[in-house]
Amino acid sequence: MADLRSWVRWLAPIAVLVVVGLVFRDQLPFLGEAFAVLGHAAPLHVAASVLCAVLAIVSMAAVMRILLAAKDVRANMGNCTTITLASNAWSTTIPGGPALSAWLTYRVHRSWGASTGLCGWFFVISGALSTVWMVVIGIAAAIFLGANLSMWALAGSFAVAIAAIAGLFWAVYNPAVLERWTRYLPARVRERVLPVITQLGDIRMTTRGFIAAAVFSLFNQLIDVATLYFSISAITGTLPGFTAGPDQTTIQGVTLAFIMTKLAGAAQITPGGIGTVEPIATASLVATGLTLVDATAATLIYRIVSFALVTAIGWVVYLFAYAGKGFMLGRSAADPS
């Protein structure tokens, strides 16, 4: 019954949007015009958008591969890309998706020989790096593009992310201190915590490796911006530059729309942010120079490519690579523990 309520809460906003769209369809002619414009989208620009969406996933997979190598887990790019796609599908389409996505990733990493400590290391560092770059882009948007963002909130997020990275690195290099602190824990808890501390102490990441992970994490964000960039040019037929022509936006406008889109989708009120992301993206593009019809069409391409297509591929990958093998329920045959 609880699962049913979760699905109802998850899908209800989408149902409301569909009903509103049907009721007010005669008052929203721009939607029909936007769908008509989609039929004339430039194929090469759409292909470039798809390529960027794929490269964004590959960049995330590269971060995973580098961070796991800190404890000699030599996963190849194919395996890392596979789990990145599958976990993304879970994260964006299922109630409680982020938690289930993390669980799937954890189980797969364990099957590769990663310790619990190394898995925790990956989740903390990869998440913190992603947050750092999003905040950096957000601060740049606020300073240089006039985005109406709370600098205090951005600074707070940045501080928390940096503190998480610094704290985990400290833990990695000071396991003896942590072991002494565990004497204040109940015996049963201490027995479970001590092995994880030992596992953290075995992790060694070189400066070069950390920089590489940070760079690929930045690439993930920038390539996602490029996905939106080519989605817009597919509709307008012109690559946005630093100055806007009639009914055109700019690189600055694309960046601002990207930031606002990410902020709108962060809460994941609906699957993949459907119904919350699209109006924000469209409004941001209109505010930076596009017509309402072109902005709507560009947003549709971006969402079809970066959400619908990538998620669909992720589910196909999950079904072929992980479904029925005990990763989500029970225990996979490859789990070393």
GROMACS .gro file of C-alpha atoms in nm:
model
  337
    1MET     CA    1   0.000   0.000   0.000
    2ALA     CA    2   0.287   0.234   0.083
    3ASP     CA    3   0.441   0.161  -0.257
    4LEU     CA    4   0.113   0.250  -0.425
    5ARG     CA    5   0.097   0.581  -0.239
    6SER     CA    6   0.454   0.657  -0.345
    7TRP     CA    7   0.368   0.598  -0.709
    8VAL     CA    8   0.054   0.811  -0.680
    9ARG     CA    9   0.251   1.101  -0.529
   10TRP     CA   10   0.521   1.054  -0.794
   11LEU     CA   11   0.287   1.049  -1.093
   12ALA     CA   12   0.005   1.278  -0.975
   13PRO     CA   13   0.177   1.602  -1.083
   14ILE     CA   14   0.224   1.462  -1.433
   15ALA     CA   15  -0.144   1.362  -1.450
   16VAL     CA   16  -0.242   1.715  -1.344
   17LEU     CA   17  -0.020   1.863  -1.615
   18VAL     CA   18  -0.177   1.639  -1.878
   19VAL     CA   19  -0.528   1.740  -1.768
   20VAL     CA   20  -0.437   2.109  -1.765
   21GLY     CA   21  -0.283   2.075  -2.109
   22LEU     CA   22  -0.597   1.913  -2.248
   23VAL     CA   23  -0.833   2.163  -2.086
   24PHE     CA   24  -0.636   2.469  -2.196
   25ARG     CA   25  -0.504   2.338  -2.527
   26ASP     CA   26  -0.692   2.605  -2.722
   27GLN     CA   27  -0.530   2.875  -2.509
   28LEU     CA   28  -0.181   2.731  -2.565
   29PRO     CA   29  -0.134   2.748  -2.942
   30PHE     CA   30   0.243   2.786  -2.906
   31LEU     CA   31   0.267   2.419  -2.804
   32GLY     CA   32   0.127   2.305  -3.136
   33GLU     CA   33   0.354   2.547  -3.316
   34ALA     CA   34   0.653   2.420  -3.119
   35PHE     CA   35   0.578   2.060  -3.217
   36ALA     CA   36   0.548   2.174  -3.578
   37VAL     CA   37   0.888   2.343  -3.555
   38LEU     CA   38   1.039   2.019  -3.423
   39GLY     CA   39   0.973   1.861  -3.760
   40HIS     CA   40   1.214   2.109  -3.918
   41ALA     CA   41   1.496   2.071  -3.665
   42ALA     CA   42   1.845   2.051  -3.817
   43PRO     CA   43   1.946   1.681  -3.811
   44LEU     CA   44   2.318   1.745  -3.765
   45HIS     CA   45   2.256   1.971  -3.467
   46VAL     CA   46   2.022   1.715  -3.312
   47ALA     CA   47   2.289   1.449  -3.367
   48ALA     CA   48   2.544   1.677  -3.197
   49SER     CA   49   2.307   1.713  -2.902
   50VAL     CA   50   2.272   1.334  -2.876
   51LEU     CA   51   2.649   1.292  -2.896
   52CYS     CA   52   2.697   1.543  -2.615
   53ALA     CA   53   2.441   1.362  -2.397
   54VAL     CA   54   2.634   1.038  -2.449
   55LEU     CA   55   2.968   1.205  -2.376
   56ALA     CA   56   2.825   1.349  -2.053
   57ILE     CA   57   2.747   0.994  -1.938
   58VAL     CA   58   3.094   0.877  -2.043
   59SER     CA   59   3.248   1.160  -1.840
   60MET     CA   60   3.057   1.043  -1.532
   61ALA     CA   61   3.181   0.691  -1.597
   62ALA     CA   62   3.539   0.819  -1.622
   63VAL     CA   63   3.506   0.979  -1.278
   64MET     CA   64   3.387   0.644  -1.142
   65ARG     CA   65   3.675   0.454  -1.299
   66ILE     CA   66   3.936   0.694  -1.163
   67LEU     CA   67   3.797   0.701  -0.809
   68LEU     CA   68   3.768   0.322  -0.787
   69ALA     CA   69   4.127   0.288  -0.906
   70ALA     CA   70   4.234   0.456  -0.580
   71LYS     CA   71   4.213   0.108  -0.425
   72ASP     CA   72   4.319  -0.094  -0.729
   73VAL     CA   73   3.970  -0.178  -0.857
   74ARG     CA   74   4.049  -0.183  -1.229
   75ALA     CA   75   3.706  -0.139  -1.386
   76ASN     CA   76   3.704  -0.070  -1.758
   77MET     CA   77   3.517   0.217  -1.922
   78GLY     CA   78   3.257  -0.015  -2.070
   79ASN     CA   79   3.153  -0.150  -1.731
   80CYS     CA   80   3.157   0.195  -1.572
   81THR     CA   81   2.945   0.341  -1.852
   82THR     CA   82   2.700   0.051  -1.824
   83ILE     CA   83   2.635   0.100  -1.453
   84THR     CA   84   2.623   0.479  -1.496
   85LEU     CA   85   2.345   0.445  -1.754
   86ALA     CA   86   2.153   0.187  -1.551
   87SER     CA   87   2.176   0.377  -1.223
   88ASN     CA   88   2.072   0.699  -1.397
   89ALA     CA   89   1.759   0.525  -1.525
   90TRP     CA   90   1.666   0.415  -1.172
   91SER     CA   91   1.742   0.759  -1.031
   92THR     CA   92   1.521   0.954  -1.271
   93THR     CA   93   1.212   0.737  -1.311
   94ILE     CA   94   1.134   0.548  -0.987
   95PRO     CA   95   1.000   0.687  -0.657
   96GLY     CA   96   1.298   0.698  -0.424
   97GLY     CA   97   1.512   0.659  -0.734
   98PRO     CA   98   1.833   0.823  -0.607
   99ALA     CA   99   1.850   0.580  -0.313
  100LEU     CA  100   1.778   0.278  -0.533
  101SER     CA  101   2.030   0.403  -0.787
  102ALA     CA  102   2.297   0.428  -0.517
  103TRP     CA  103   2.211   0.077  -0.396
  104LEU     CA  104   2.246  -0.069  -0.746
  105THR     CA  105   2.578   0.109  -0.795
  106TYR     CA  106   2.702  -0.013  -0.457
  107ARG     CA  107   2.610  -0.374  -0.531
  108VAL     CA  108   2.777  -0.363  -0.872
  109HIS     CA  109   3.092  -0.207  -0.728
  110ARG     CA  110   3.104  -0.477  -0.462
  111SER     CA  111   3.080  -0.741  -0.734
  112TRP     CA  112   3.391  -0.584  -0.891
  113GLY     CA  113   3.582  -0.634  -0.566
  114ALA     CA  114   3.538  -0.286  -0.417
  115SER     CA  115   3.529  -0.268  -0.039
  116THR     CA  116   3.249  -0.095   0.149
  117GLY     CA  117   3.492   0.185   0.236
  118LEU     CA  118   3.588   0.234  -0.129
  119CYS     CA  119   3.221   0.246  -0.231
  120GLY     CA  120   3.159   0.516   0.028
  121TRP     CA  121   3.466   0.703  -0.096
  122PHE     CA  122   3.328   0.700  -0.450
  123PHE     CA  123   2.982   0.827  -0.351
  124VAL     CA  124   3.114   1.111  -0.136
  125ILE     CA  125   3.389   1.235  -0.368
  126SER     CA  126   3.192   1.205  -0.693
  127GLY     CA  127   2.888   1.378  -0.543
  128ALA     CA  128   3.096   1.653  -0.387
  129LEU     CA  129   3.287   1.720  -0.710
  130SER     CA  130   2.962   1.746  -0.904
  131THR     CA  131   2.825   1.989  -0.645
  132VAL     CA  132   3.141   2.200  -0.654
  133TRP     CA  133   3.127   2.247  -1.031
  134MET     CA  134   2.754   2.318  -1.032
  135VAL     CA  135   2.810   2.585  -0.768
  136VAL     CA  136   3.104   2.732  -0.961
  137ILE     CA  137   2.891   2.754  -1.275
  138GLY     CA  138   2.605   2.899  -1.069
  139ILE     CA  139   2.828   3.166  -0.914
  140ALA     CA  140   2.963   3.253  -1.258
  141ALA     CA  141   2.606   3.281  -1.387
  142ALA     CA  142   2.512   3.510  -1.098
  143ILE     CA  143   2.817   3.734  -1.135
  144PHE     CA  144   2.856   3.752  -1.511
  145LEU     CA  145   2.508   3.670  -1.643
  146GLY     CA  146   2.288   3.839  -1.385
  147ALA     CA  147   2.117   3.520  -1.270
  148ASN     CA  148   1.889   3.574  -0.973
  149LEU     CA  149   2.052   3.315  -0.747
  150SER     CA  150   2.123   3.324  -0.375
  151MET     CA  151   2.497   3.370  -0.337
  152TRP     CA  152   2.474   3.265   0.027
  153ALA     CA  153   2.304   2.938  -0.066
  154LEU     CA  154   2.564   2.874  -0.336
  155ALA     CA  155   2.848   2.956  -0.097
  156GLY     CA  156   2.697   2.724   0.164
  157SER     CA  157   2.670   2.436  -0.084
  158PHE     CA  158   3.027   2.499  -0.198
  159ALA     CA  159   3.156   2.498   0.161
  160VAL     CA  160   2.975   2.174   0.244
  161ALA     CA  161   3.108   2.001  -0.068
  162ILE     CA  162   3.466   2.113  -0.006
  163ALA     CA  163   3.438   2.013   0.360
  164ALA     CA  164   3.315   1.666   0.257
  165ILE     CA  165   3.612   1.619   0.024
  166ALA     CA  166   3.863   1.749   0.278
  167GLY     CA  167   3.708   1.547   0.560
  168LEU     CA  168   3.719   1.222   0.367
  169PHE     CA  169   4.080   1.278   0.259
  170TRP     CA  170   4.167   1.344   0.623
  171ALA     CA  171   3.996   1.019   0.722
  172VAL     CA  172   4.189   0.828   0.455
  173TYR     CA  173   4.522   0.951   0.589
  174ASN     CA  174   4.435   0.934   0.960
  175PRO     CA  175   4.266   0.598   1.020
  176ALA     CA  176   4.442   0.553   1.354
  177VAL     CA  177   4.269   0.861   1.494
  178LEU     CA  178   3.931   0.733   1.379
  179GLU     CA  179   4.003   0.393   1.532
  180ARG     CA  180   4.071   0.558   1.868
  181TRP     CA  181   3.743   0.747   1.845
  182THR     CA  182   3.550   0.424   1.793
  183ARG     CA  183   3.613   0.319   2.153
  184TYR     CA  184   3.326   0.548   2.248
  185LEU     CA  185   3.087   0.353   2.027
  186PRO     CA  186   2.879   0.053   2.139
  187ALA     CA  187   3.067  -0.273   2.085
  188ARG     CA  188   2.839  -0.399   1.806
  189VAL     CA  189   2.864  -0.071   1.617
  190ARG     CA  190   3.240  -0.060   1.667
  191GLU     CA  191   3.278  -0.406   1.516
  192ARG     CA  192   3.107  -0.288   1.199
  193VAL     CA  193   3.282   0.048   1.176
  194LEU     CA  194   3.642  -0.065   1.231
  195PRO     CA  195   3.670  -0.268   0.906
  196VAL     CA  196   3.538   0.030   0.706
  197ILE     CA  197   3.798   0.258   0.867
  198THR     CA  198   4.068   0.008   0.774
  199GLN     CA  199   3.939  -0.001   0.418
  200LEU     CA  200   3.947   0.379   0.399
  201GLY     CA  201   4.304   0.376   0.527
  202ASP     CA  202   4.405   0.154   0.235
  203ILE     CA  203   4.284   0.408  -0.023
  204ARG     CA  204   4.552   0.615  -0.191
  205MET     CA  205   4.465   0.871  -0.456
  206THR     CA  206   4.743   1.059  -0.628
  207THR     CA  207   4.718   1.432  -0.694
  208ARG     CA  208   4.715   1.353  -1.064
  209GLY     CA  209   4.428   1.109  -1.019
  210PHE     CA  210   4.221   1.354  -0.816
  211ILE     CA  211   4.275   1.630  -1.073
  212ALA     CA  212   4.171   1.390  -1.350
  213ALA     CA  213   3.851   1.301  -1.162
  214ALA     CA  214   3.777   1.671  -1.104
  215VAL     CA  215   3.835   1.754  -1.471
  216PHE     CA  216   3.603   1.478  -1.594
  217SER     CA  217   3.341   1.591  -1.342
  218LEU     CA  218   3.367   1.942  -1.488
  219PHE     CA  219   3.346   1.797  -1.840
  220ASN     CA  220   3.020   1.628  -1.741
  221GLN     CA  221   2.866   1.965  -1.655
  222LEU     CA  222   3.007   2.152  -1.955
  223ILE     CA  223   2.906   1.882  -2.201
  224ASP     CA  224   2.554   1.891  -2.057
  225VAL     CA  225   2.551   2.264  -2.132
  226ALA     CA  226   2.659   2.177  -2.487
  227THR     CA  227   2.363   1.937  -2.514
  228LEU     CA  228   2.128   2.230  -2.452
  229TYR     CA  229   2.338   2.451  -2.682
  230PHE     CA  230   2.294   2.220  -2.981
  231SER     CA  231   1.928   2.162  -2.896
  232ILE     CA  232   1.877   2.536  -2.939
  233SER     CA  233   2.080   2.560  -3.259
  234ALA     CA  234   1.881   2.266  -3.401
  235ILE     CA  235   1.572   2.487  -3.386
  236THR     CA  236   1.716   2.828  -3.471
  237GLY     CA  237   1.960   2.702  -3.733
  238THR     CA  238   2.229   2.927  -3.582
  239LEU     CA  239   2.493   2.851  -3.322
  240PRO     CA  240   2.450   3.091  -3.027
  241GLY     CA  241   2.743   3.330  -2.992
  242PHE     CA  242   2.838   3.598  -2.744
  243THR     CA  243   2.602   3.853  -2.899
  244ALA     CA  244   2.239   3.790  -2.986
  245GLY     CA  245   2.069   3.859  -3.317
  246PRO     CA  246   1.693   3.891  -3.369
  247ASP     CA  247   1.510   3.604  -3.199
  248GLN     CA  248   1.842   3.452  -3.093
  249THR     CA  249   2.003   3.377  -2.759
  250THR     CA  250   2.369   3.378  -2.657
  251ILE     CA  251   2.617   3.143  -2.496
  252GLN     CA  252   2.554   3.333  -2.175
  253GLY     CA  253   2.182   3.277  -2.216
  254VAL     CA  254   2.230   2.905  -2.274
  255THR     CA  255   2.442   2.880  -1.959
  256LEU     CA  256   2.184   3.069  -1.755
  257ALA     CA  257   1.903   2.845  -1.883
  258PHE     CA  258   2.111   2.537  -1.799
  259ILE     CA  259   2.168   2.651  -1.441
  260MET     CA  260   1.802   2.733  -1.388
  261THR     CA  261   1.705   2.398  -1.538
  262LYS     CA  262   1.937   2.205  -1.306
  263LEU     CA  263   1.809   2.390  -1.002
  264ALA     CA  264   1.448   2.321  -1.103
  265GLY     CA  265   1.515   1.951  -1.153
  266ALA     CA  266   1.717   1.900  -0.835
  267ALA     CA  267   1.410   1.838  -0.617
  268GLN     CA  268   1.281   1.560  -0.849
  269ILE     CA  269   0.918   1.619  -0.756
  270THR     CA  270   0.821   1.423  -1.067
  271PRO     CA  271   1.008   1.159  -1.273
  272GLY     CA  272   1.307   1.338  -1.421
  273GLY     CA  273   1.159   1.672  -1.319
  274ILE     CA  274   0.889   1.650  -1.588
  275GLY     CA  275   0.662   1.952  -1.565
  276THR     CA  276   0.899   2.152  -1.346
  277VAL     CA  277   1.209   2.167  -1.564
  278GLU     CA  278   1.042   2.251  -1.896
  279PRO     CA  279   0.867   2.577  -1.795
  280ILE     CA  280   1.184   2.705  -1.626
  281ALA     CA  281   1.402   2.620  -1.925
  282THR     CA  282   1.156   2.774  -2.169
  283ALA     CA  283   1.114   3.091  -1.964
  284SER     CA  284   1.491   3.130  -1.928
  285LEU     CA  285   1.545   3.097  -2.302
  286VAL     CA  286   1.266   3.345  -2.377
  287ALA     CA  287   1.419   3.589  -2.128
  288THR     CA  288   1.752   3.564  -2.310
  289GLY     CA  289   1.619   3.626  -2.661
  290LEU     CA  290   1.434   3.329  -2.812
  291THR     CA  291   1.072   3.338  -2.919
  292LEU     CA  292   0.830   3.137  -2.709
  293VAL     CA  293   0.779   2.884  -2.988
  294ASP     CA  294   1.151   2.832  -3.050
  295ALA     CA  295   1.229   2.819  -2.678
  296THR     CA  296   0.960   2.554  -2.626
  297ALA     CA  297   1.083   2.346  -2.920
  298ALA     CA  298   1.447   2.370  -2.808
  299THR     CA  299   1.349   2.266  -2.456
  300LEU     CA  300   1.160   1.967  -2.593
  301ILE     CA  301   1.464   1.852  -2.790
  302TYR     CA  302   1.689   1.895  -2.488
  303ARG     CA  303   1.457   1.697  -2.263
  304ILE     CA  304   1.394   1.426  -2.521
  305VAL     CA  305   1.768   1.379  -2.567
  306SER     CA  306   1.909   1.434  -2.217
  307PHE     CA  307   1.625   1.273  -2.022
  308ALA     CA  308   1.399   1.049  -2.230
  309LEU     CA  309   1.661   0.899  -2.462
  310VAL     CA  310   1.934   0.854  -2.201
  311THR     CA  311   1.686   0.707  -1.953
  312ALA     CA  312   1.543   0.468  -2.212
  313ILE     CA  313   1.893   0.348  -2.301
  314GLY     CA  314   1.965   0.309  -1.930
  315TRP     CA  315   1.666   0.081  -1.878
  316VAL     CA  316   1.763  -0.134  -2.176
  317VAL     CA  317   2.115  -0.161  -2.035
  318TYR     CA  318   1.979  -0.252  -1.692
  319LEU     CA  319   1.755  -0.524  -1.833
  320PHE     CA  320   2.039  -0.685  -2.026
  321ALA     CA  321   2.323  -0.633  -1.778
  322TYR     CA  322   2.173  -0.649  -1.429
  323ALA     CA  323   1.808  -0.758  -1.419
  324GLY     CA  324   1.752  -1.098  -1.257
  325LYS     CA  325   2.109  -1.123  -1.128
  326GLY     CA  326   2.041  -1.033  -0.767
  327PHE     CA  327   2.184  -0.683  -0.766
  328MET     CA  328   1.868  -0.508  -0.643
  329LEU     CA  329   1.719  -0.789  -0.434
  330GLY     CA  330   1.899  -1.073  -0.263
  331ARG     CA  331   2.263  -1.123  -0.343
  332SER     CA  332   2.444  -1.127  -0.676
  333ALA     CA  333   2.654  -1.430  -0.754
  334ALA     CA  334   2.956  -1.207  -0.804
  335ASP     CA  335   2.931  -1.032  -0.466
  336PRO     CA  336   3.257  -1.101  -0.286
  337SER     CA  337   3.114  -1.062   0.064
   0.00000   0.00000   0.00000
